Amino acid sequence: MAGEISKFDVIVIGAGINGAGIARDAAMRGLKVLILDKGDIGGGTSGWSTRLIHGGLRYLEHGEFGLVRESLRERASLLNIAPHLVRALPIVVPIYKGRRRGWWTVRGGMIAYDVLSFDKKLPSHRMLSRKATLERAPGLNREGLLGAAIYFDAQSEFAERLVVENVLSAVEHGATVIAYTHVDKLLIEGQKVCGVEFSRVQIVLASFVITISDRP
């Protein structure tokens, strides 16, 4: 393979959930795709995460409504195309007297979350009394407890399978996958990354090179 030069439309570096999803989408659009990873498929951050498929509720506090809406659309897509891997997850948010996020703040956030996910299949939020909250979560600290909100997000219990299925789908649409290989060098022409050199033996050129890191 020494000195061999190959050409692709898109090179994706990192086969976590983000890289796998991008590669699948690009391959389904008819692009010639190469996926590279220094380890196993989904063996990095995607395998260590909380496995939540969330709509970005916490972003509401910062007014990032566009990001929340985008996250909710992606959540809905995963619930639709991978119901065997992604399931609804009820989440209880306790509300305590004297805390920064009081009853009306939490309720307002929940209403906004429901409005932004107007096309969802999951149930809308509900506000629980103190009694109903303790019946549902008896282990909560009772001191100052006013009640709670319950809303639904989603979770993938087997996140690695979700990654692998995205990669397999990409391969079905013509993508090439090479794991356990280290990208040694990005090839740059002017201001543009135009290819990669990996394992010191092969040079690959592409119109787009996408590097993925699932770490924050």
mmCIF file of C-alpha atoms in Angstrom:
data_model
loop_
_atom_site.group_PDB
_atom_site.id
_atom_site.type_symbol
_atom_site.label_atom_id
_atom_site.label_comp_id
_atom_site.label_asym_id
_atom_site.label_seq_id
_atom_site.Cartn_x
_atom_site.Cartn_y
_atom_site.Cartn_z
ATOM 1 C CA MET A 1 0.000 0.000 0.000
ATOM 2 C CA ALA A 2 3.035 2.292 0.229
ATOM 3 C CA GLY A 3 2.592 5.403 -1.853
ATOM 4 C CA GLU A 4 -1.008 4.540 -2.713
ATOM 5 C CA ILE A 5 -3.336 7.507 -3.245
ATOM 6 C CA SER A 6 -7.119 7.137 -3.067
ATOM 7 C CA LYS A 7 -9.854 9.710 -3.577
ATOM 8 C CA PHE A 8 -13.116 10.179 -1.675
ATOM 9 C CA ASP A 9 -15.742 12.886 -1.511
ATOM 10 C CA VAL A 10 -15.836 12.933 2.285
ATOM 11 C CA ILE A 11 -13.456 11.642 4.963
ATOM 12 C CA VAL A 12 -14.873 11.329 8.481
ATOM 13 C CA ILE A 13 -12.284 10.989 11.246
ATOM 14 C CA GLY A 14 -13.903 9.488 14.334
ATOM 15 C CA ALA A 15 -16.470 6.681 14.331
ATOM 16 C CA GLY A 16 -18.524 7.714 17.342
ATOM 17 C CA ILE A 17 -22.213 8.519 17.064
ATOM 18 C CA ASN A 18 -21.602 11.907 15.451
ATOM 19 C CA GLY A 19 -19.137 10.587 12.894
ATOM 20 C CA ALA A 20 -21.259 7.522 12.157
ATOM 21 C CA GLY A 21 -24.377 9.633 11.629
ATOM 22 C CA ILE A 22 -22.575 12.102 9.338
ATOM 23 C CA ALA A 23 -21.032 9.256 7.326
ATOM 24 C CA ARG A 24 -24.402 7.521 6.927
ATOM 25 C CA ASP A 25 -26.100 10.713 5.789
ATOM 26 C CA ALA A 26 -23.334 11.510 3.288
ATOM 27 C CA ALA A 27 -23.294 7.959 1.896
ATOM 28 C CA MET A 28 -27.077 7.972 1.494
ATOM 29 C CA ARG A 29 -26.695 11.134 -0.603
ATOM 30 C CA GLY A 30 -24.478 9.223 -3.017
ATOM 31 C CA LEU A 31 -21.121 10.582 -1.833
ATOM 32 C CA LYS A 32 -18.030 8.392 -1.656
ATOM 33 C CA VAL A 33 -17.248 8.243 2.070
ATOM 34 C CA LEU A 34 -14.295 7.027 4.135
ATOM 35 C CA ILE A 35 -14.599 6.573 7.912
ATOM 36 C CA LEU A 36 -11.420 6.361 10.013
ATOM 37 C CA ASP A 37 -11.019 5.662 13.722
ATOM 38 C CA LYS A 38 -7.983 5.047 15.906
ATOM 39 C CA GLY A 39 -9.908 2.434 17.924
ATOM 40 C CA ASP A 40 -13.110 0.423 17.669
ATOM 41 C CA ILE A 41 -16.426 1.673 16.307
ATOM 42 C CA GLY A 42 -18.195 3.565 19.108
ATOM 43 C CA GLY A 43 -15.366 2.706 21.483
ATOM 44 C CA GLY A 44 -14.687 6.241 22.722
ATOM 45 C CA THR A 45 -16.952 8.811 24.334
ATOM 46 C CA SER A 46 -20.075 7.337 22.712
ATOM 47 C CA GLY A 47 -19.574 4.235 24.840
ATOM 48 C CA TRP A 48 -19.010 6.205 28.063
ATOM 49 C CA SER A 49 -21.917 8.651 27.841
ATOM 50 C CA THR A 50 -25.123 8.834 29.876
ATOM 51 C CA ARG A 51 -26.854 7.369 26.785
ATOM 52 C CA LEU A 52 -29.478 10.100 26.923
ATOM 53 C CA ILE A 53 -31.081 11.178 23.661
ATOM 54 C CA HIS A 54 -32.191 14.538 25.010
ATOM 55 C CA GLY A 55 -33.805 17.590 23.521
ATOM 56 C CA GLY A 56 -31.528 20.091 25.260
ATOM 57 C CA LEU A 57 -33.801 21.266 28.074
ATOM 58 C CA ARG A 58 -30.908 22.989 29.858
ATOM 59 C CA TYR A 59 -30.240 25.182 26.812
ATOM 60 C CA LEU A 60 -33.562 26.961 27.397
ATOM 61 C CA GLU A 61 -32.043 28.882 30.316
ATOM 62 C CA HIS A 62 -29.619 30.516 27.899
ATOM 63 C CA GLY A 63 -32.245 31.322 25.291
ATOM 64 C CA GLU A 64 -30.841 28.872 22.742
ATOM 65 C CA PHE A 65 -34.238 28.029 21.295
ATOM 66 C CA GLY A 66 -32.898 27.091 17.866
ATOM 67 C CA LEU A 67 -30.526 24.549 19.411
ATOM 68 C CA VAL A 68 -33.322 23.087 21.541
ATOM 69 C CA ARG A 69 -35.601 22.749 18.523
ATOM 70 C CA GLU A 70 -32.821 21.088 16.513
ATOM 71 C CA SER A 71 -32.114 18.643 19.345
ATOM 72 C CA LEU A 72 -35.808 17.801 19.669
ATOM 73 C CA ARG A 73 -36.075 17.095 15.934
ATOM 74 C CA GLU A 74 -33.076 14.762 16.136
ATOM 75 C CA ARG A 75 -34.598 13.007 19.144
ATOM 76 C CA ALA A 76 -37.848 12.496 17.242
ATOM 77 C CA SER A 77 -35.937 11.105 14.244
ATOM 78 C CA LEU A 78 -34.108 8.551 16.383
ATOM 79 C CA LEU A 79 -37.314 7.469 18.114
ATOM 80 C CA ASN A 80 -38.830 6.980 14.673
ATOM 81 C CA ILE A 81 -36.015 5.171 12.841
ATOM 82 C CA ALA A 82 -34.546 3.172 15.742
ATOM 83 C CA PRO A 83 -37.390 2.317 18.149
ATOM 84 C CA HIS A 84 -35.612 -0.960 18.993
ATOM 85 C CA LEU A 85 -32.665 1.010 20.402
ATOM 86 C CA VAL A 86 -34.170 4.294 21.633
ATOM 87 C CA ARG A 87 -36.966 4.386 24.206
ATOM 88 C CA ALA A 88 -38.929 7.039 26.087
ATOM 89 C CA LEU A 89 -37.494 7.930 29.490
ATOM 90 C CA PRO A 90 -39.545 9.738 32.179
ATOM 91 C CA ILE A 91 -37.487 12.238 34.178
ATOM 92 C CA VAL A 92 -38.572 13.768 37.502
ATOM 93 C CA VAL A 93 -37.371 17.290 38.375
ATOM 94 C CA PRO A 94 -37.969 17.964 42.103
ATOM 95 C CA ILE A 95 -38.776 21.528 43.164
ATOM 96 C CA TYR A 96 -37.655 22.828 46.565
ATOM 97 C CA LYS A 97 -38.578 25.931 48.509
ATOM 98 C CA GLY A 98 -36.001 28.728 48.268
ATOM 99 C CA ARG A 99 -34.141 27.283 45.274
ATOM 100 C CA ARG A 100 -33.230 29.382 42.235
ATOM 101 C CA ARG A 101 -35.537 27.366 40.010
ATOM 102 C CA GLY A 102 -38.876 27.672 41.725
ATOM 103 C CA TRP A 103 -42.265 26.208 40.821
ATOM 104 C CA TRP A 104 -43.189 28.764 38.159
ATOM 105 C CA THR A 105 -39.693 28.850 36.644
ATOM 106 C CA VAL A 106 -39.706 25.078 36.187
ATOM 107 C CA ARG A 107 -43.262 25.068 34.870
ATOM 108 C CA GLY A 108 -42.460 27.854 32.403
ATOM 109 C CA GLY A 109 -39.454 25.911 31.141
ATOM 110 C CA MET A 110 -41.559 22.774 30.735
ATOM 111 C CA ILE A 111 -44.243 24.628 28.786
ATOM 112 C CA ALA A 112 -41.587 26.096 26.471
ATOM 113 C CA TYR A 113 -40.070 22.622 26.015
ATOM 114 C CA ASP A 114 -43.476 21.218 25.031
ATOM 115 C CA VAL A 115 -44.113 24.080 22.607
ATOM 116 C CA LEU A 116 -40.756 23.576 20.900
ATOM 117 C CA SER A 117 -41.484 19.860 20.552
ATOM 118 C CA PHE A 118 -44.999 20.386 19.186
ATOM 119 C CA ASP A 119 -44.613 17.486 16.728
ATOM 120 C CA LYS A 120 -43.355 14.966 19.279
ATOM 121 C CA LYS A 121 -44.817 11.540 19.989
ATOM 122 C CA LEU A 122 -43.817 11.605 23.659
ATOM 123 C CA PRO A 123 -46.268 12.721 26.372
ATOM 124 C CA SER A 124 -46.234 16.346 27.514
ATOM 125 C CA HIS A 125 -44.972 17.327 30.956
ATOM 126 C CA ARG A 126 -47.014 17.081 34.136
ATOM 127 C CA MET A 127 -46.650 18.947 37.410
ATOM 128 C CA LEU A 128 -46.824 16.759 40.535
ATOM 129 C CA SER A 129 -47.901 17.702 44.040
ATOM 130 C CA ARG A 130 -45.604 17.002 46.974
ATOM 131 C CA LYS A 131 -47.563 13.874 47.802
ATOM 132 C CA ALA A 132 -47.525 12.563 44.232
ATOM 133 C CA THR A 133 -43.818 13.316 43.961
ATOM 134 C CA LEU A 134 -42.988 11.273 47.072
ATOM 135 C CA GLU A 135 -45.183 8.424 45.888
ATOM 136 C CA ARG A 136 -43.204 8.312 42.662
ATOM 137 C CA ALA A 137 -39.757 8.947 44.203
ATOM 138 C CA PRO A 138 -39.885 8.141 47.938
ATOM 139 C CA GLY A 139 -36.117 8.489 48.299
ATOM 140 C CA LEU A 140 -36.140 12.254 47.687
ATOM 141 C CA ASN A 141 -35.171 14.664 50.449
ATOM 142 C CA ARG A 142 -38.512 15.736 51.961
ATOM 143 C CA GLU A 143 -37.292 18.962 53.583
ATOM 144 C CA GLY A 144 -38.597 21.949 51.618
ATOM 145 C CA LEU A 145 -40.002 19.762 48.837
ATOM 146 C CA LEU A 146 -42.864 21.516 47.033
ATOM 147 C CA GLY A 147 -43.513 19.033 44.270
ATOM 148 C CA ALA A 148 -41.962 18.147 40.938
ATOM 149 C CA ALA A 149 -42.257 18.244 37.188
ATOM 150 C CA ILE A 150 -42.156 15.072 35.162
ATOM 151 C CA TYR A 151 -41.239 15.166 31.488
ATOM 152 C CA PHE A 152 -40.032 12.727 28.849
ATOM 153 C CA ASP A 153 -36.777 12.533 26.988
ATOM 154 C CA ALA A 154 -35.251 9.410 25.457
ATOM 155 C CA GLN A 155 -32.420 6.997 26.141
ATOM 156 C CA SER A 156 -30.394 4.463 24.193
ATOM 157 C CA GLU A 157 -29.441 1.702 26.623
ATOM 158 C CA PHE A 158 -27.074 0.195 24.073
ATOM 159 C CA ALA A 159 -25.442 3.273 22.544
ATOM 160 C CA GLU A 160 -22.712 1.174 20.924
ATOM 161 C CA ARG A 161 -25.341 -0.692 18.894
ATOM 162 C CA LEU A 162 -26.783 2.604 17.693
ATOM 163 C CA VAL A 163 -23.322 3.648 16.480
ATOM 164 C CA VAL A 164 -22.640 0.295 14.819
ATOM 165 C CA GLU A 165 -25.994 0.272 13.038
ATOM 166 C CA ASN A 166 -25.298 3.747 11.634
ATOM 167 C CA VAL A 167 -21.908 2.582 10.377
ATOM 168 C CA LEU A 168 -23.383 -0.594 8.865
ATOM 169 C CA SER A 169 -26.001 1.495 7.089
ATOM 170 C CA ALA A 170 -23.245 3.767 5.767
ATOM 171 C CA VAL A 171 -21.386 0.710 4.468
ATOM 172 C CA GLU A 172 -24.569 -0.578 2.804
ATOM 173 C CA HIS A 173 -24.648 2.717 0.928
ATOM 174 C CA GLY A 174 -21.055 2.384 -0.230
ATOM 175 C CA ALA A 175 -18.940 3.843 2.587
ATOM 176 C CA THR A 176 -15.528 2.416 3.470
ATOM 177 C CA VAL A 177 -14.613 1.919 7.136
ATOM 178 C CA ILE A 178 -11.096 1.479 8.519
ATOM 179 C CA ALA A 179 -10.733 1.085 12.290
ATOM 180 C CA TYR A 180 -7.600 0.828 14.426
ATOM 181 C CA THR A 181 -5.680 3.232 12.240
ATOM 182 C CA HIS A 182 -4.090 6.497 13.281
ATOM 183 C CA VAL A 183 -4.357 9.649 11.190
ATOM 184 C CA ASP A 184 -0.803 10.943 11.096
ATOM 185 C CA LYS A 185 -1.246 14.065 9.026
ATOM 186 C CA LEU A 186 -3.868 16.380 7.583
ATOM 187 C CA LEU A 187 -3.037 17.492 4.044
ATOM 188 C CA ILE A 188 -3.602 21.219 3.568
ATOM 189 C CA GLU A 189 -3.705 23.266 0.410
ATOM 190 C CA GLY A 190 -3.989 26.974 1.100
ATOM 191 C CA GLN A 191 -6.686 27.369 3.739
ATOM 192 C CA LYS A 192 -8.377 24.019 3.044
ATOM 193 C CA VAL A 193 -7.873 20.500 4.380
ATOM 194 C CA CYS A 194 -7.900 18.339 1.253
ATOM 195 C CA GLY A 195 -6.907 14.914 2.560
ATOM 196 C CA VAL A 196 -5.245 12.794 5.216
ATOM 197 C CA GLU A 197 -2.269 10.527 5.615
ATOM 198 C CA PHE A 198 -2.743 7.598 7.949
ATOM 199 C CA SER A 199 -0.684 4.679 9.216
ATOM 200 C CA ARG A 200 2.274 6.253 7.393
ATOM 201 C CA VAL A 201 1.452 4.190 4.301
ATOM 202 C CA GLN A 202 -1.577 5.651 2.557
ATOM 203 C CA ILE A 203 -2.621 9.097 1.365
ATOM 204 C CA VAL A 204 -6.315 9.834 0.879
ATOM 205 C CA LEU A 205 -7.696 12.954 -0.799
ATOM 206 C CA ALA A 206 -11.206 14.332 -0.426
ATOM 207 C CA SER A 207 -13.376 17.366 -1.087
ATOM 208 C CA PHE A 208 -14.386 17.451 2.596
ATOM 209 C CA VAL A 209 -12.543 16.221 5.678
ATOM 210 C CA ILE A 210 -14.600 16.112 8.894
ATOM 211 C CA THR A 211 -12.905 15.505 12.231
ATOM 212 C CA ILE A 212 -15.214 14.375 15.013
ATOM 213 C CA SER A 213 -14.592 14.566 18.739
ATOM 214 C CA ASP A 214 -17.404 13.557 21.089
ATOM 215 C CA ARG A 215 -15.584 15.173 23.969
ATOM 216 C CA PRO A 216 -16.920 18.617 25.058
#
